[in-house]
Amino acid sequence: MFRNQYDTDVTTWSPQGRLFQVEYAMEAVKQGSAAIGLRSKTHVVLASVNKAQSELSSHQKKIFKVDHHIGVAIAGLTADGRVLSRYMRSECINYSYTYESPLPVGRLVVQLADKAQVCTQRSWKRPYGVGLLVAGLDESGAHLYYNCPSGNYFEYQAFAIGSRSQAAKTYMERRFEGFVSSTREDLLKDALFALRETLQGEKLKSSICTVAVVGVGEEFHILDNETVQGLIDAFEIVGEETPAPEEAAPAADEPAAADQGAPADEGAAPMDI
Amino acid sequence: MGTSKNSAYAYQIVGGWDRLASLNTWGYPYVTGTSVIGIKYKDGILMTADMGGSYGSTLRYKSVERMKPVGKHSLLGASGEISDFQEILSYLDELILYDNMWDDGNSLGPKEVHNYLTRVMYNRRNKFNPLWNSLVLGGIKNGQKYLGTVNMIGVHFEDNHVATGFGNHLARPILRDEWHENLSFEEGVKLLEKCMRVLLYRDRSAVNKLQIAKITEEGVTLSKPYALKTFWQFSAFQNPTVGAEGSW
């Protein structure tokens, strides 16, 4: 009768040592539209794909400013994401009230992870169904963290979450070693290229994505549509074009026609993560 | 009400502290320390305070340390109620311990500690139960020198030289004349001793046993207690009423 007798509440282990409710929550992150983040020594860029629920509706916001020096991109249940970003905002503002200085990013992430962890250990609660990419700058430099519904958190050089994020990860895995010394503009470029990988051939336009930056001398802010479209045009990112490999532009011309089918193939395979 | 353009806010305690204290059953200081002086100098911050602890006007204790290091980057000096100072130190110990327990390479600097103290002081005054102190907080972190003060009601500011209590009246005019950014350690100590000597002559709660504390990028060093050389044979000291019209 029941497909699985160990998944009705968060606190029950399966004999294999798994907590199904927690795993389901992590699945919810994969259902959401993609969000990516990458960082250099001085900057962090977040980018997300905006998908409208229906033809008639607008899309939901996926990137939030938490404080002057911190922002998040979310994938999964947007409602949960907003609750968590409100919590983060309040932690930041309380810290700056007491110390008149910005809350270190790593500390905020630990607090956030602790909050998520509690939900995996209380019978009357459910885990948050949202994954957060936390981008921030503090006295120890630029940081990018991924926060998971399970209460785990990891620091990354570059990461992607949400549907078809594997394609973006694959793109960034090929190039991340250069990110540390990237300029702000190169990071933005890589962010848009990586984001395009998740689109499965759909054309990348500023209307379906959000891009945000934080860095040295630059508060966290979401770039406006015109700026993003300007970047897309400048990098000539078109859906049909080849995914820029190691050396991006130069190779683009010739193989473009030959590789027509390639992006779709590459995107399709890693779809089921 | 009272919204005329140039109305200034001022407050006074009707009937004085005495009445306020009795109204709320909150306390009064018992053992107090007098002035603290702090200055920026070339490599960091110098601070000085004497070691007297007064029980009312009785010079009751002679070896009270009123300057303590706080974490790696800060130095705190206090005048006023000694036990309240000890309470503040216990808060700060907890604060620094908690900060260290993150073990993440971040640490609270003098600016953060000063702001924290301001919040504590103002919060307690709002409960009509102030911590009866004036504090001087100095420090240096990442090459950035910091010197500030906060008092029992939460008034706070930063400056290149600060003083509490009588020091405000007797030491700061000297500092305004003689302080400059590039004071060497020796010059700084000399300047502080000059101030402390004036205070010793004119502040009846001052005692001739003092310490000088130094904080640089390398950390805090607190000097051994020592006494200043004094000369009491000035004619103005021998007959103080001469030329002071109206005194007896």
Short mmCIF file of C-alpha atoms in Angstrom, two decimals:
data_model
loop_
_atom_site.label_atom_id
_atom_site.label_comp_id
_atom_site.label_asym_id
_atom_site.label_seq_id
_atom_site.Cartn_x
_atom_site.Cartn_y
_atom_site.Cartn_z
CA MET A 1 0.00 0.00 0.00
CA PHE A 2 2.70 2.46 0.92
CA ARG A 3 5.52 3.04 -1.45
CA ASN A 4 7.78 3.93 1.39
CA GLN A 5 7.00 3.52 5.07
CA TYR A 6 9.96 5.61 6.22
CA ASP A 7 9.17 8.91 4.60
CA THR A 8 6.19 10.21 6.55
CA ASP A 9 8.15 12.36 8.96
CA VAL A 10 11.55 13.96 9.13
CA THR A 11 12.78 12.22 12.22
CA THR A 12 12.38 8.61 11.10
CA TRP A 13 15.40 6.84 9.68
CA SER A 14 15.11 4.28 6.96
CA PRO A 15 16.97 1.02 7.61
CA GLN A 16 19.44 2.14 4.97
CA GLY A 17 20.29 5.13 7.12
CA ARG A 18 18.47 7.76 5.13
CA LEU A 19 16.05 10.51 5.99
CA PHE A 20 13.65 10.63 3.09
CA GLN A 21 11.93 13.86 3.99
CA VAL A 22 15.25 15.63 3.97
CA GLU A 23 16.10 14.11 0.61
CA TYR A 24 12.73 15.19 -0.76
CA ALA A 25 13.44 18.71 0.36
CA MET A 26 16.71 18.59 -1.52
CA GLU A 27 14.80 17.40 -4.57
CA ALA A 28 12.65 20.52 -4.31
CA VAL A 29 15.79 22.57 -4.85
CA LYS A 30 16.41 20.75 -8.12
CA GLN A 31 12.89 21.52 -9.32
CA GLY A 32 13.36 25.26 -9.05
CA SER A 33 14.75 27.25 -11.90
CA ALA A 34 18.51 27.53 -11.98
CA ALA A 35 20.65 29.88 -9.94
CA ILE A 36 24.40 30.14 -10.22
CA GLY A 37 27.21 31.89 -8.42
CA LEU A 38 30.89 32.37 -9.01
CA ARG A 39 33.60 34.40 -7.40
CA SER A 40 36.99 35.92 -7.93
CA LYS A 41 39.32 37.25 -5.26
CA THR A 42 37.40 40.52 -5.18
CA HIS A 43 33.93 39.92 -6.59
CA VAL A 44 31.05 37.50 -6.46
CA VAL A 45 28.40 37.27 -9.17
CA LEU A 46 25.00 35.65 -8.76
CA ALA A 47 22.72 34.90 -11.67
CA SER A 48 19.37 33.19 -11.98
CA VAL A 49 16.89 32.09 -14.59
CA ASN A 50 13.46 33.63 -14.19
CA LYS A 51 10.62 31.38 -15.12
CA ALA A 52 7.04 32.59 -14.98
CA GLN A 53 4.48 30.21 -13.48
CA SER A 54 2.18 30.80 -16.41
CA GLU A 55 1.93 32.81 -19.58
CA LEU A 56 -0.19 35.35 -17.77
CA SER A 57 1.95 35.86 -14.68
CA SER A 58 5.22 37.54 -14.04
CA HIS A 59 8.12 35.60 -12.60
CA GLN A 60 9.07 35.48 -8.93
CA LYS A 61 12.10 37.20 -7.57
CA LYS A 62 15.05 34.84 -7.13
CA ILE A 63 17.83 37.10 -5.95
CA PHE A 64 17.63 39.11 -2.74
CA LYS A 65 19.82 41.73 -1.20
CA VAL A 66 20.41 40.83 2.43
CA ASP A 67 22.71 43.65 3.46
CA HIS A 68 25.12 46.03 1.76
CA HIS A 69 27.70 43.26 1.61
CA ILE A 70 25.58 40.11 1.26
CA GLY A 71 23.04 38.79 -1.21
CA VAL A 72 21.40 35.45 -1.96
CA ALA A 73 20.12 33.58 -4.98
CA ILE A 74 17.58 30.86 -4.35
CA ALA A 75 16.22 27.76 -6.04
CA GLY A 76 13.27 25.77 -4.76
CA LEU A 77 10.30 27.02 -2.77
CA THR A 78 10.43 30.78 -3.20
CA ALA A 79 8.26 31.29 -0.12
CA ASP A 80 10.80 29.47 2.07
CA GLY A 81 13.56 31.45 0.41
CA ARG A 82 11.92 34.70 1.39
CA VAL A 83 11.51 33.56 4.98
CA LEU A 84 15.20 32.71 5.16
CA SER A 85 16.33 35.93 3.53
CA ARG A 86 14.21 37.89 5.99
CA TYR A 87 15.96 36.01 8.79
CA MET A 88 19.35 36.83 7.27
CA ARG A 89 18.45 40.48 6.91
CA SER A 90 17.46 40.66 10.52
CA GLU A 91 20.67 38.96 11.67
CA CYS A 92 22.72 41.42 9.63
CA ILE A 93 20.92 44.47 10.90
CA ASN A 94 21.17 43.31 14.51
CA TYR A 95 24.87 42.74 14.12
CA SER A 96 25.48 46.16 12.67
CA TYR A 97 23.37 47.72 15.41
CA THR A 98 25.54 46.13 18.07
CA TYR A 99 28.96 46.41 16.43
CA GLU A 100 28.49 49.01 13.72
CA SER A 101 30.25 46.70 11.30
CA PRO A 102 29.11 44.14 8.75
CA LEU A 103 28.40 40.56 9.82
CA PRO A 104 31.08 38.17 8.49
CA VAL A 105 29.53 36.09 5.69
CA GLY A 106 30.72 32.77 7.07
CA ARG A 107 29.04 33.41 10.39
CA LEU A 108 25.73 34.26 8.82
CA VAL A 109 25.90 31.07 6.79
CA VAL A 110 26.55 28.98 9.90
CA GLN A 111 23.56 30.53 11.62
CA LEU A 112 21.45 29.89 8.57
CA ALA A 113 22.60 26.28 8.37
CA ASP A 114 21.86 25.76 12.07
CA LYS A 115 18.38 27.10 11.49
CA ALA A 116 17.85 24.67 8.61
CA GLN A 117 19.28 21.79 10.60
CA VAL A 118 16.75 22.20 13.42
CA CYS A 119 14.00 21.47 10.90
CA THR A 120 15.51 18.07 10.21
CA GLN A 121 15.33 17.03 13.84
CA ARG A 122 11.85 18.08 15.00
CA SER A 123 8.82 15.94 14.36
CA TRP A 124 6.46 18.90 14.05
CA LYS A 125 8.57 20.71 11.49
CA ARG A 126 9.47 20.29 7.85
CA PRO A 127 12.77 21.09 6.21
CA TYR A 128 13.01 24.27 4.16
CA GLY A 129 12.53 23.41 0.52
CA VAL A 130 15.04 25.87 -0.74
CA GLY A 131 18.70 26.03 -1.59
CA LEU A 132 20.54 29.29 -1.16
CA LEU A 133 23.64 30.60 -2.82
CA VAL A 134 25.02 33.17 -0.42
CA ALA A 135 27.39 35.72 -1.91
CA GLY A 136 29.21 38.19 0.26
CA LEU A 137 32.24 40.27 0.97
CA ASP A 138 33.92 40.69 4.34
CA GLU A 139 37.35 41.44 5.77
CA SER A 140 38.59 38.02 4.71
CA GLY A 141 37.55 38.60 1.09
CA ALA A 142 34.80 37.49 -1.27
CA HIS A 143 32.81 34.37 -0.45
CA LEU A 144 30.30 32.09 -2.08
CA TYR A 145 28.42 29.52 -0.02
CA TYR A 146 25.76 26.98 -0.83
CA ASN A 147 23.19 26.33 1.87
CA CYS A 148 21.16 23.14 1.66
CA PRO A 149 17.80 22.14 3.27
CA SER A 150 19.66 19.36 5.13
CA GLY A 151 21.54 21.92 7.19
CA ASN A 152 24.76 21.35 5.31
CA TYR A 153 26.71 24.22 3.87
CA PHE A 154 29.74 24.41 1.61
CA GLU A 155 31.99 27.14 0.38
CA TYR A 156 32.55 27.22 -3.37
CA GLN A 157 34.56 28.93 -6.03
CA ALA A 158 31.60 28.49 -8.34
CA PHE A 159 28.35 26.61 -8.03
CA ALA A 160 24.97 26.12 -9.62
CA ILE A 161 21.65 24.87 -8.24
CA GLY A 162 18.20 24.26 -9.68
CA SER A 163 16.94 22.61 -12.79
CA ARG A 164 19.56 21.75 -15.39
CA SER A 165 22.20 23.22 -13.13
CA GLN A 166 24.49 20.33 -14.03
CA ALA A 167 25.05 21.95 -17.40
CA ALA A 168 26.21 25.16 -15.76
CA LYS A 169 28.36 23.21 -13.32
CA THR A 170 30.00 21.36 -16.18
CA TYR A 171 30.76 24.67 -17.86
CA MET A 172 32.21 26.15 -14.70
CA GLU A 173 34.18 23.03 -13.79
CA ARG A 174 36.08 23.49 -17.00
CA ARG A 175 37.02 27.06 -16.21
CA PHE A 176 36.86 27.67 -12.46
CA GLU A 177 40.61 27.63 -11.93
CA GLY A 178 40.86 30.95 -13.69
CA PHE A 179 38.06 32.57 -11.70
CA VAL A 180 40.23 33.62 -8.74
CA SER A 181 42.06 36.16 -10.85
CA SER A 182 39.10 37.08 -13.06
CA THR A 183 38.06 40.67 -13.50
CA ARG A 184 34.54 41.69 -12.63
CA GLU A 185 33.63 41.76 -16.33
CA ASP A 186 35.04 38.29 -16.95
CA LEU A 187 33.02 36.95 -14.04
CA LEU A 188 29.85 38.46 -15.45
CA LYS A 189 30.66 36.96 -18.80
CA ASP A 190 31.22 33.51 -17.33
CA ALA A 191 28.05 33.86 -15.28
CA LEU A 192 26.01 34.55 -18.38
CA PHE A 193 27.68 31.75 -20.34
CA ALA A 194 27.07 29.31 -17.51
CA LEU A 195 23.50 30.47 -17.16
CA ARG A 196 22.92 29.96 -20.84
CA GLU A 197 23.98 26.33 -20.47
CA THR A 198 20.92 25.71 -18.32
CA LEU A 199 18.57 27.11 -20.93
CA GLN A 200 18.67 24.18 -23.33
CA GLY A 201 19.02 26.20 -26.45
CA GLU A 202 16.47 28.81 -25.46
CA LYS A 203 17.76 32.26 -26.26
CA LEU A 204 19.29 34.14 -23.34
CA LYS A 205 17.63 37.50 -22.88
CA SER A 206 17.68 39.95 -20.03
CA SER A 207 13.95 39.34 -19.57
CA ILE A 208 14.53 35.77 -18.38
CA CYS A 209 17.48 36.30 -16.10
CA THR A 210 18.65 38.28 -13.10
CA VAL A 211 22.27 39.11 -12.43
CA ALA A 212 23.73 40.57 -9.24
CA VAL A 213 27.23 41.57 -8.14
CA VAL A 214 29.03 42.30 -4.90
CA GLY A 215 32.69 43.14 -4.61
CA VAL A 216 35.42 45.42 -3.39
CA GLY A 217 34.13 48.97 -3.65
CA GLU A 218 30.79 47.73 -4.87
CA GLU A 219 27.78 47.05 -2.67
CA PHE A 220 25.59 44.09 -3.46
CA HIS A 221 23.16 45.10 -6.18
CA ILE A 222 21.02 43.59 -8.86
CA LEU A 223 21.95 44.77 -12.33
CA ASP A 224 19.10 46.39 -14.20
CA ASN A 225 17.67 44.87 -17.34
CA GLU A 226 19.36 47.25 -19.75
CA THR A 227 22.78 46.57 -18.25
CA VAL A 228 22.28 42.82 -18.46
CA GLN A 229 21.02 43.02 -22.05
CA GLY A 230 24.01 45.20 -22.83
CA LEU A 231 26.33 42.53 -21.44
CA ILE A 232 24.57 39.78 -23.35
CA ASP A 233 24.85 41.76 -26.57
CA ALA A 234 28.47 42.61 -25.89
CA PHE A 235 29.36 38.96 -25.36
CA GLU A 236 27.11 37.95 -28.24
CA ILE A 237 25.55 35.19 -26.28
CA VAL A 238 22.97 33.66 -28.54
CA GLY A 239 21.21 30.42 -27.76
CA GLU A 240 22.23 28.75 -30.99
CA GLU A 241 25.88 29.63 -30.65
CA THR A 242 28.41 27.11 -29.38
CA PRO A 243 28.99 27.04 -25.67
CA ALA A 244 32.28 28.88 -25.36
CA PRO A 245 34.89 26.33 -24.36
CA GLU A 246 38.23 27.17 -22.72
CA GLU A 247 39.13 29.97 -25.08
CA ALA A 248 35.62 31.27 -25.70
CA ALA A 249 35.48 33.75 -28.57
CA PRO A 250 38.17 32.84 -31.15
CA ALA A 251 36.88 29.31 -31.69
CA ALA A 252 33.33 30.49 -32.06
CA ASP A 253 33.19 31.27 -35.75
CA GLU A 254 33.98 28.07 -37.55
CA PRO A 255 32.61 25.28 -35.46
CA ALA A 256 29.43 27.19 -34.88
CA ALA A 257 27.69 25.68 -37.84
CA ALA A 258 29.16 22.24 -37.43
CA ASP A 259 28.25 21.99 -33.78
CA GLN A 260 24.68 23.07 -34.19
CA GLY A 261 23.37 20.07 -32.34
CA ALA A 262 25.97 20.06 -29.64
CA PRO A 263 24.57 22.40 -27.01
CA ALA A 264 21.27 20.60 -26.92
CA ASP A 265 23.00 17.26 -26.52
CA GLU A 266 25.30 18.44 -23.83
CA GLY A 267 22.41 19.99 -21.96
CA ALA A 268 20.18 16.99 -22.29
CA ALA A 269 22.37 14.32 -20.84
CA PRO A 270 22.94 15.72 -17.34
CA MET A 271 19.33 16.80 -16.95
CA ASP A 272 18.39 14.15 -14.42
CA ILE A 273 20.86 14.96 -11.69
CA MET B 1 4.32 71.17 21.72
CA GLY B 2 7.69 72.79 21.91
CA THR B 3 8.16 72.65 18.18
CA SER B 4 9.49 76.15 17.77
CA LYS B 5 12.19 76.12 15.14
CA ASN B 6 15.16 76.64 17.36
CA SER B 7 14.06 74.75 20.40
CA ALA B 8 16.92 72.71 21.73
CA TYR B 9 16.52 69.56 23.70
CA ALA B 10 18.15 69.61 27.05
CA TYR B 11 17.51 67.48 30.02
CA GLN B 12 18.17 67.92 33.65
CA ILE B 13 17.57 65.69 36.56
CA VAL B 14 15.11 67.50 38.77
CA GLY B 15 16.37 67.31 42.31
CA GLY B 16 19.72 65.85 41.27
CA TRP B 17 21.07 62.30 41.14
CA ASP B 18 20.25 61.86 44.78
CA ARG B 19 16.55 62.11 44.17
CA LEU B 20 16.71 60.04 41.03
CA ALA B 21 18.52 57.30 42.85
CA SER B 22 16.03 57.25 45.68
CA LEU B 23 13.08 57.40 43.32
CA ASN B 24 14.12 54.21 41.63
CA THR B 25 15.93 52.55 44.49
CA TRP B 26 18.90 52.24 42.12
CA GLY B 27 22.33 52.65 43.40
CA TYR B 28 25.11 55.09 43.76
CA PRO B 29 28.75 54.46 43.18
CA TYR B 30 30.71 53.08 46.12
CA VAL B 31 34.35 52.66 45.15
CA THR B 32 35.42 54.89 42.30
CA GLY B 33 38.45 55.57 40.20
CA THR B 34 39.28 58.98 38.82
CA SER B 35 40.43 60.18 35.38
CA VAL B 36 41.68 58.08 32.49
CA ILE B 37 43.56 59.64 29.59
CA GLY B 38 44.14 58.12 26.19
CA ILE B 39 46.04 59.42 23.16
CA LYS B 40 46.91 58.18 19.71
CA TYR B 41 50.63 58.09 18.97
CA LYS B 42 52.82 56.96 16.11
CA ASP B 43 52.46 53.20 16.61
CA GLY B 44 49.12 52.93 18.36
CA ILE B 45 47.43 54.12 21.52
CA LEU B 46 48.79 55.16 24.90
CA MET B 47 46.61 55.27 27.96
CA THR B 48 47.13 56.15 31.57
CA ALA B 49 45.24 56.02 34.84
CA ASP B 50 46.22 56.14 38.46
CA MET B 51 45.58 53.24 40.80
CA GLY B 52 43.47 54.88 43.47
CA GLY B 53 40.09 53.57 44.53
CA SER B 54 38.03 56.11 46.47
CA TYR B 55 35.34 55.15 48.91
CA GLY B 56 33.43 58.41 48.75
CA SER B 57 36.18 60.93 49.47
CA THR B 58 38.26 58.42 51.36
CA LEU B 59 41.23 57.19 49.38
CA ARG B 60 40.44 53.60 50.30
CA TYR B 61 42.42 51.45 47.83
CA LYS B 62 45.84 52.06 46.35
CA SER B 63 46.38 49.29 43.81
CA VAL B 64 43.40 49.15 41.51
CA GLU B 65 44.19 48.28 37.91
CA ARG B 66 41.86 50.34 35.77
CA MET B 67 43.19 49.42 32.34
CA LYS B 68 42.72 45.97 30.83
CA PRO B 69 43.29 44.40 27.42
CA VAL B 70 40.18 43.29 25.55
CA GLY B 71 40.82 40.65 22.93
CA LYS B 72 43.78 41.08 20.61
CA HIS B 73 43.21 44.58 19.35
CA SER B 74 41.72 46.62 22.18
CA LEU B 75 42.52 48.24 25.47
CA LEU B 76 39.91 49.45 27.92
CA GLY B 77 40.35 52.04 30.65
CA ALA B 78 37.68 52.95 33.16
CA SER B 79 36.90 55.62 35.65
CA GLY B 80 33.93 55.50 38.00
CA GLU B 81 32.47 52.57 39.89
CA ILE B 82 35.10 49.85 40.15
CA SER B 83 32.71 46.93 40.56
CA ASP B 84 30.70 48.11 37.57
CA PHE B 85 33.96 48.09 35.64
CA GLN B 86 34.48 44.51 36.74
CA GLU B 87 31.00 43.68 35.53
CA ILE B 88 31.80 45.23 32.15
CA LEU B 89 34.99 43.20 31.98
CA SER B 90 33.02 40.02 32.56
CA TYR B 91 30.69 40.93 29.67
CA LEU B 92 33.69 41.56 27.47
CA ASP B 93 35.35 38.28 28.47
CA GLU B 94 32.24 36.47 27.35
CA LEU B 95 32.06 38.50 24.16
CA ILE B 96 35.66 37.80 23.22
CA LEU B 97 35.38 34.14 24.12
CA TYR B 98 32.32 33.78 21.90
CA ASP B 99 34.10 35.63 19.13
CA ASN B 100 37.14 33.34 19.40
CA MET B 101 34.96 30.23 19.42
CA TRP B 102 33.96 30.88 15.81
CA ASP B 103 37.62 30.22 15.02
CA ASP B 104 37.09 31.63 11.53
CA GLY B 105 39.81 34.26 11.30
CA ASN B 106 37.43 37.13 12.00
CA SER B 107 37.80 39.09 15.21
CA LEU B 108 36.21 42.07 16.89
CA GLY B 109 38.31 45.20 16.59
CA PRO B 110 38.33 48.29 18.81
CA LYS B 111 35.56 49.91 16.80
CA GLU B 112 33.27 46.94 17.32
CA VAL B 113 34.06 46.72 21.03
CA HIS B 114 33.48 50.45 21.46
CA ASN B 115 30.12 50.23 19.75
CA TYR B 116 29.17 47.20 21.82
CA LEU B 117 30.03 49.08 25.01
CA THR B 118 27.99 52.05 23.87
CA ARG B 119 24.98 49.78 23.44
CA VAL B 120 25.49 48.22 26.85
CA MET B 121 25.89 51.59 28.59
CA TYR B 122 22.89 53.18 26.91
CA ASN B 123 20.77 50.11 27.46
CA ARG B 124 21.50 50.16 31.18
CA ARG B 125 20.77 53.87 31.47
CA ASN B 126 17.41 53.20 29.83
CA LYS B 127 16.67 50.78 32.63
CA PHE B 128 17.54 53.62 35.04
CA ASN B 129 20.32 51.41 36.32
CA PRO B 130 23.43 52.75 34.66
CA LEU B 131 26.86 51.24 34.88
CA TRP B 132 28.52 54.12 36.72
CA ASN B 133 31.57 54.56 34.52
CA SER B 134 33.27 56.63 31.91
CA LEU B 135 35.21 54.34 29.62
CA VAL B 136 38.09 54.92 27.24
CA LEU B 137 38.51 52.35 24.50
CA GLY B 138 41.67 52.36 22.43
CA GLY B 139 43.11 49.94 19.97
CA ILE B 140 44.60 49.20 16.62
CA LYS B 141 43.60 46.68 13.98
CA ASN B 142 44.92 46.29 10.44
CA GLY B 143 46.98 49.45 10.85
CA GLN B 144 43.90 51.43 11.81
CA LYS B 145 44.23 53.28 15.12
CA TYR B 146 41.07 53.80 17.13
CA LEU B 147 40.38 55.83 20.24
CA GLY B 148 36.98 56.54 21.67
CA THR B 149 35.05 57.07 24.85
CA VAL B 150 31.64 56.31 26.24
CA ASN B 151 30.07 57.37 29.48
CA MET B 152 27.40 56.08 31.85
CA ILE B 153 24.51 57.39 29.80
CA GLY B 154 25.82 56.21 26.47
CA VAL B 155 27.28 59.42 25.11
CA HIS B 156 30.14 58.36 22.88
CA PHE B 157 32.67 59.80 20.46
CA GLU B 158 36.04 59.21 18.86
CA ASP B 159 38.99 61.56 18.96
CA ASN B 160 42.77 61.71 18.73
CA HIS B 161 42.94 62.21 22.48
CA VAL B 162 40.28 61.59 25.09
CA ALA B 163 39.97 61.85 28.84
CA THR B 164 37.35 61.13 31.47
CA GLY B 165 36.18 63.14 34.46
CA PHE B 166 38.60 65.80 35.68
CA GLY B 167 40.88 64.88 32.82
CA ASN B 168 38.41 66.53 30.48
CA HIS B 169 38.99 69.84 32.22
CA LEU B 170 42.64 69.61 33.16
CA ALA B 171 44.29 67.28 30.64
CA ARG B 172 42.56 67.89 27.35
CA PRO B 173 43.47 71.57 27.09
CA ILE B 174 47.10 70.48 27.36
CA LEU B 175 46.56 67.75 24.77
CA ARG B 176 44.89 70.18 22.40
CA ASP B 177 48.02 72.32 22.56
CA GLU B 178 50.66 69.65 22.45
CA TRP B 179 49.29 66.51 20.82
CA HIS B 180 50.29 65.67 17.29
CA GLU B 181 49.93 62.64 15.02
CA ASN B 182 53.58 61.62 15.03
CA LEU B 183 54.29 61.46 18.75
CA SER B 184 56.93 58.87 19.51
CA PHE B 185 56.42 56.52 22.42
CA GLU B 186 58.74 58.58 24.64
CA GLU B 187 57.07 61.85 23.71
CA GLY B 188 53.65 60.31 24.29
CA VAL B 189 54.60 59.08 27.74
CA LYS B 190 56.06 62.48 28.58
CA LEU B 191 52.85 64.18 27.51
CA LEU B 192 50.69 61.81 29.53
CA GLU B 193 52.88 62.30 32.58
CA LYS B 194 52.54 66.03 32.24
CA CYS B 195 48.77 65.64 32.26
CA MET B 196 48.81 63.22 35.17
CA ARG B 197 51.01 65.60 37.19
CA VAL B 198 48.50 68.41 36.74
CA LEU B 199 45.72 66.05 37.76
CA LEU B 200 47.70 64.92 40.76
CA TYR B 201 48.09 68.52 41.92
CA ARG B 202 44.50 69.58 41.41
CA ASP B 203 42.29 66.45 41.57
CA ARG B 204 41.87 65.51 45.21
CA SER B 205 40.97 61.89 44.26
CA ALA B 206 44.15 61.34 42.29
CA VAL B 207 46.94 59.34 43.88
CA ASN B 208 50.60 59.29 42.99
CA LYS B 209 50.74 55.74 41.74
CA LEU B 210 49.94 55.25 38.10
CA GLN B 211 50.31 52.96 35.15
CA ILE B 212 50.79 53.57 31.47
CA ALA B 213 49.38 51.12 28.94
CA LYS B 214 50.40 50.81 25.33
CA ILE B 215 48.64 49.02 22.52
CA THR B 216 50.25 48.53 19.14
CA GLU B 217 49.87 45.99 16.35
CA GLU B 218 51.99 43.72 18.60
CA GLY B 219 49.49 43.80 21.47
CA VAL B 220 49.08 45.34 24.90
CA THR B 221 51.80 46.18 27.39
CA LEU B 222 50.91 47.49 30.80
CA SER B 223 53.65 49.27 32.74
CA LYS B 224 54.52 48.58 36.34
CA PRO B 225 52.97 51.06 38.79
CA TYR B 226 55.18 54.04 39.46
CA ALA B 227 55.07 57.51 41.00
CA LEU B 228 55.65 60.93 39.48
CA LYS B 229 58.18 63.41 40.84
CA THR B 230 56.34 66.30 42.43
CA PHE B 231 57.25 69.73 43.70
CA TRP B 232 54.86 71.26 46.20
CA GLN B 233 56.81 74.41 47.00
CA PHE B 234 55.19 76.61 44.38
CA SER B 235 54.12 79.82 46.04
CA ALA B 236 50.59 79.34 44.75
CA PHE B 237 50.46 76.08 46.66
CA GLN B 238 51.82 77.60 49.83
CA ASN B 239 49.21 80.28 50.03
CA PRO B 240 46.45 79.26 47.69
CA THR B 241 43.99 81.95 48.70
CA VAL B 242 46.16 84.81 47.56
CA GLY B 243 44.75 86.14 44.35
CA ALA B 244 41.66 83.95 44.63
CA GLU B 245 39.12 86.59 45.38
CA GLY B 246 36.19 85.49 47.46
CA SER B 247 37.83 82.43 48.95
CA TRP B 248 38.49 82.16 52.63
#
